[in-house]
XYZ file of C-alpha atoms in Angstrom:
321
model
C -29.100 -52.982 -91.779
C -28.391 -48.952 -91.564
C -30.070 -45.832 -91.849
C -30.401 -43.999 -95.772
C -30.179 -40.160 -96.073
C -34.057 -40.083 -96.207
C -34.475 -41.394 -92.699
C -35.500 -44.661 -94.264
C -34.637 -48.100 -92.916
C -32.514 -50.093 -95.115
C -31.984 -53.722 -94.119
C -28.587 -55.195 -94.489
C -25.835 -56.975 -93.057
C -26.966 -56.817 -89.101
C -23.408 -56.054 -87.369
C -23.519 -52.790 -89.594
C -26.628 -51.314 -88.288
C -25.607 -52.243 -84.599
C -23.827 -49.122 -84.011
C -26.042 -46.595 -85.776
C -29.371 -48.333 -83.976
C -28.052 -48.181 -80.508
C -26.990 -44.688 -80.763
C -30.237 -43.670 -81.359
C -31.543 -45.742 -78.573
C -29.397 -44.745 -76.392
C -29.383 -41.077 -76.811
C -33.356 -41.566 -75.754
C -32.963 -44.033 -72.855
C -30.369 -41.080 -71.295
C -33.013 -38.465 -71.978
C -30.509 -36.233 -73.882
C -31.944 -33.193 -75.880
C -33.148 -33.911 -79.457
C -34.453 -31.811 -81.986
C -38.103 -32.579 -83.480
C -37.077 -33.788 -86.849
C -34.472 -36.414 -85.153
C -37.340 -37.560 -82.840
C -39.891 -37.869 -85.646
C -37.178 -39.749 -88.117
C -36.408 -42.124 -84.487
C -40.053 -43.107 -84.241
C -40.515 -43.692 -87.950
C -37.375 -45.873 -87.723
C -38.372 -47.577 -84.351
C -41.877 -48.479 -86.013
C -40.286 -50.404 -89.040
C -38.156 -51.889 -86.514
C -40.962 -53.166 -84.853
C -41.608 -55.805 -86.666
C -37.622 -57.284 -86.573
C -37.596 -57.573 -82.767
C -36.810 -61.319 -83.239
C -33.495 -60.304 -85.038
C -32.489 -57.796 -82.415
C -33.090 -59.510 -78.810
C -30.365 -57.254 -77.256
C -32.417 -54.129 -77.677
C -36.095 -55.150 -77.380
C -36.162 -54.265 -73.766
C -34.693 -50.782 -74.338
C -37.005 -50.186 -77.052
C -40.119 -51.156 -75.034
C -39.389 -49.067 -71.853
C -38.159 -45.905 -74.045
C -41.679 -46.395 -76.284
C -43.838 -45.951 -73.693
C -41.986 -42.687 -72.721
C -41.354 -41.247 -75.777
C -43.832 -38.277 -75.470
C -42.262 -36.834 -72.383
C -38.803 -37.613 -73.504
C -38.997 -36.171 -76.898
C -40.732 -32.723 -76.324
C -38.633 -31.785 -73.344
C -37.285 -28.533 -74.279
C -36.335 -26.551 -71.155
C -32.488 -27.043 -70.048
C -32.444 -26.883 -66.481
C -31.098 -23.636 -64.892
C -33.137 -21.706 -67.382
C -35.748 -18.709 -66.436
C -35.822 -15.830 -64.295
C -34.613 -16.775 -60.460
C -37.246 -16.540 -57.351
C -37.447 -13.314 -55.509
C -37.484 -15.285 -52.599
C -36.141 -18.356 -51.141
C -38.205 -21.050 -49.457
C -37.551 -20.176 -46.411
C -38.924 -16.136 -47.024
C -42.022 -17.968 -48.303
C -42.597 -19.908 -44.829
C -41.979 -16.837 -43.395
C -44.617 -14.878 -45.213
C -47.181 -17.709 -44.879
C -46.581 -17.806 -40.924
C -46.651 -14.092 -40.714
C -49.967 -13.833 -42.608
C -51.870 -16.765 -40.585
C -50.781 -15.433 -36.997
C -51.473 -11.845 -38.175
C -54.879 -12.195 -40.035
C -55.385 -8.097 -40.403
C -51.901 -7.693 -42.390
C -52.487 -6.516 -46.569
C -49.559 -7.222 -49.088
C -47.871 -4.191 -48.399
C -47.433 -4.593 -44.426
C -46.290 -8.344 -45.057
C -43.882 -6.795 -47.651
C -42.450 -4.616 -44.917
C -42.056 -7.318 -42.478
C -40.164 -9.512 -44.752
C -37.794 -6.734 -45.844
C -37.025 -5.705 -42.197
C -36.340 -9.313 -41.233
C -34.504 -10.797 -44.311
C -33.841 -7.592 -46.306
C -35.580 -9.105 -49.518
C -37.737 -6.460 -51.159
C -40.153 -8.075 -53.400
C -43.096 -6.727 -54.770
C -46.815 -7.000 -53.261
C -47.902 -8.835 -55.909
C -45.171 -11.295 -55.206
C -46.378 -11.791 -51.706
C -49.801 -12.366 -52.904
C -48.542 -14.963 -55.124
C -47.054 -16.744 -52.736
C -49.844 -16.621 -50.477
C -52.156 -17.957 -53.018
C -49.794 -20.776 -53.530
C -50.875 -21.947 -50.098
C -54.881 -20.933 -50.090
C -54.392 -17.840 -48.583
C -56.714 -14.827 -50.069
C -57.660 -11.573 -48.925
C -60.694 -11.140 -46.887
C -63.572 -8.510 -46.983
C -64.669 -6.565 -44.059
C -67.948 -7.764 -42.284
C -70.261 -6.786 -39.873
C -71.001 -8.925 -36.777
C -72.623 -8.374 -33.152
C -71.914 -8.958 -29.857
C -74.410 -11.018 -27.645
C -74.038 -10.328 -23.604
C -75.830 -11.915 -20.961
C -78.520 -14.616 -20.803
C -81.661 -14.018 -23.116
C -80.115 -11.133 -24.737
C -80.412 -12.352 -28.326
C -83.585 -10.478 -29.213
C -82.984 -7.466 -27.171
C -81.412 -4.509 -29.150
C -80.025 -3.149 -25.622
C -77.178 -5.994 -25.766
C -76.672 -5.970 -29.234
C -73.595 -3.868 -30.800
C -72.601 -3.625 -34.139
C -68.734 -3.679 -34.797
C -66.380 -4.392 -38.122
C -64.023 -7.068 -38.157
C -60.670 -6.826 -40.027
C -60.004 -2.885 -39.678
C -62.873 -2.435 -42.511
C -65.202 0.765 -42.526
C -64.762 4.146 -44.374
C -66.076 7.304 -43.511
C -66.989 10.279 -45.938
C -66.987 13.783 -44.528
C -67.447 17.333 -45.640
C -65.664 20.384 -43.969
C -65.463 23.940 -45.170
C -62.555 25.965 -43.816
C -62.097 30.326 -43.862
C -60.155 33.091 -42.215
C -61.311 33.172 -38.605
C -64.091 30.380 -39.317
C -64.787 27.022 -40.304
C -68.095 24.755 -40.824
C -69.457 22.070 -39.223
C -68.075 18.717 -40.374
C -70.871 16.811 -41.992
C -70.868 12.996 -42.173
C -72.111 11.569 -45.593
C -73.976 8.748 -44.877
C -76.062 6.015 -46.721
C -74.251 5.831 -50.010
C -71.787 7.879 -52.155
C -71.650 11.532 -52.802
C -73.748 12.332 -56.018
C -74.455 15.581 -57.297
C -77.958 15.962 -56.089
C -76.998 15.261 -52.736
C -74.396 17.319 -52.917
C -76.791 20.191 -53.698
C -79.585 19.145 -51.080
C -77.420 18.017 -48.087
C -74.504 20.330 -48.235
C -74.835 23.571 -50.288
C -78.476 24.422 -49.251
C -78.061 23.774 -45.510
C -74.069 24.633 -45.126
C -72.687 26.635 -48.231
C -75.109 28.696 -48.721
C -75.931 29.921 -45.185
C -71.994 30.576 -44.315
C -71.581 32.358 -47.834
C -74.503 34.525 -46.439
C -72.737 35.316 -43.317
C -69.308 36.307 -45.095
C -71.326 38.193 -47.791
C -69.724 40.003 -50.956
C -66.453 38.661 -50.119
C -67.201 34.837 -50.424
C -65.492 32.917 -53.202
C -66.195 29.122 -53.329
C -63.218 27.023 -53.929
C -63.348 23.055 -54.229
C -61.703 20.557 -56.564
C -62.928 18.875 -59.483
C -64.588 15.970 -58.121
C -67.665 14.935 -60.747
C -70.534 15.766 -58.366
C -68.723 19.258 -57.535
C -68.702 19.929 -61.085
C -72.089 18.505 -62.521
C -74.244 21.190 -64.432
C -76.578 20.608 -61.781
C -74.294 22.251 -59.352
C -73.448 24.402 -61.756
C -76.976 25.830 -61.969
C -77.527 26.283 -58.658
C -74.345 28.415 -57.662
C -75.549 30.740 -60.459
C -78.952 30.847 -58.977
C -77.750 31.967 -55.421
C -75.040 34.175 -56.595
C -71.977 32.198 -55.267
C -68.961 32.746 -57.216
C -66.739 29.649 -57.472
C -62.901 29.717 -58.658
C -61.506 28.055 -61.534
C -59.256 24.814 -60.374
C -56.666 23.653 -62.116
C -56.482 19.323 -62.038
C -54.012 17.562 -59.806
C -53.425 20.769 -57.499
C -53.789 19.156 -54.112
C -50.821 20.903 -53.053
C -52.306 24.289 -53.697
C -55.518 23.237 -51.696
C -54.946 24.442 -47.777
C -57.730 22.059 -46.649
C -55.834 19.009 -47.512
C -53.420 19.931 -44.692
C -56.256 20.280 -42.372
C -57.448 16.724 -43.509
C -54.123 15.273 -42.534
C -54.282 17.235 -39.253
C -57.706 15.789 -38.374
C -56.193 12.344 -39.445
C -53.557 11.974 -37.306
C -55.581 13.454 -34.072
C -57.840 10.524 -34.556
C -55.050 8.119 -35.285
C -53.360 9.081 -31.966
C -56.977 8.512 -29.997
C -56.349 5.994 -27.033
C -58.206 3.598 -27.324
C -58.232 3.951 -31.159
C -61.943 3.794 -32.749
C -63.186 0.210 -33.226
C -66.284 0.850 -34.647
C -67.743 3.060 -37.640
C -70.016 5.169 -34.661
C -66.804 5.773 -32.751
C -64.758 6.907 -35.750
C -67.652 9.204 -36.700
C -67.939 10.655 -33.216
C -63.918 11.118 -33.180
C -63.762 13.091 -36.414
C -66.585 15.553 -35.073
C -64.600 15.854 -31.912
C -61.198 16.428 -33.190
C -62.533 18.596 -35.990
C -63.801 21.014 -33.328
C -59.997 21.122 -31.559
C -58.112 21.639 -34.529
C -56.783 25.276 -33.855
C -58.044 28.411 -35.815
C -54.564 29.479 -35.694
C -53.386 26.682 -37.911
C -56.392 26.885 -40.721
C -55.316 31.046 -40.539
C -51.876 30.022 -41.475
C -52.621 27.669 -43.931
C -54.786 30.082 -45.729
C -52.359 32.921 -45.073
C -49.708 30.975 -47.311
C -51.912 30.762 -50.248
C -49.775 33.866 -51.860
C -46.439 31.915 -51.306
C -48.093 28.890 -52.795
C -48.969 30.371 -56.000
C -45.509 32.430 -56.395
C -43.860 28.879 -55.673
C -45.739 27.426 -58.425
C -45.059 30.035 -60.708
C -41.432 29.771 -60.152
C -41.265 25.582 -60.726
C -43.534 25.994 -63.832
C -46.414 23.885 -62.602
C -44.276 20.972 -61.402
C -44.064 19.504 -57.677
C -43.921 21.980 -54.796
C -43.319 21.121 -51.275
C -46.633 21.995 -49.922
């Protein structure tokens, strides 16, 4: 018995078929990688050979065990060692998981920095998330909860204090600056800022009286935020006779109030103890806004000519401001 050129089984003398058949079975039994065509031919041969098991007792055990595992052996195409190396080692993975469990308020960026400082390994924030997701750790959303103090205080509003866990919460504010003056800081509550709210809550009560105090020298400068450039706001400014400066897109380095916001954020972050609730954060913003020296604001506004000259010199590219 031997194998023909077309893959069919040809009966012949038993001693001539033994080497050829045993090569096929040994290749499959030792899990060597064979291509798909050879695997199909081998299955066809073994299906025909199944009828002649009585004539080949020495191969029946090999044939039986391999036949059950053929789908596993025949379609393995990846060799050991192939593929991109993992960015982290198992010990680094354990370090990320332990750090995340010990410090529940850490995000992927902070964990990335801790891993780099501890092991010298730099990975992306997505890699950090993948390692945490692999053990069932996911990001948590901020949620409000209440402290109850004293017996019988469950339904007493005097003993209920709202706070926010996991460092959540955002406060949106509006403020204006000018030479030797500034507006009051306005806290924007109850949802996002729309064009209608921008007109009714900011322009009418804050900007219009401030412009009237400065008189004809007043020129409004704001960015290209959608509520700022809405038609409703444009019509209101035209009716009030307020001149607005045209503002190029992506020009934060040309707006001096960005430096004021930076100074305000540093002052609030440096308070001891830091604000723990939104109410305390609002109060801290209002207090620190009034404490910013007017000399700092005047110097930022006086730097506008130099800012414009620098921007022209670099042809609109990055400036150091």
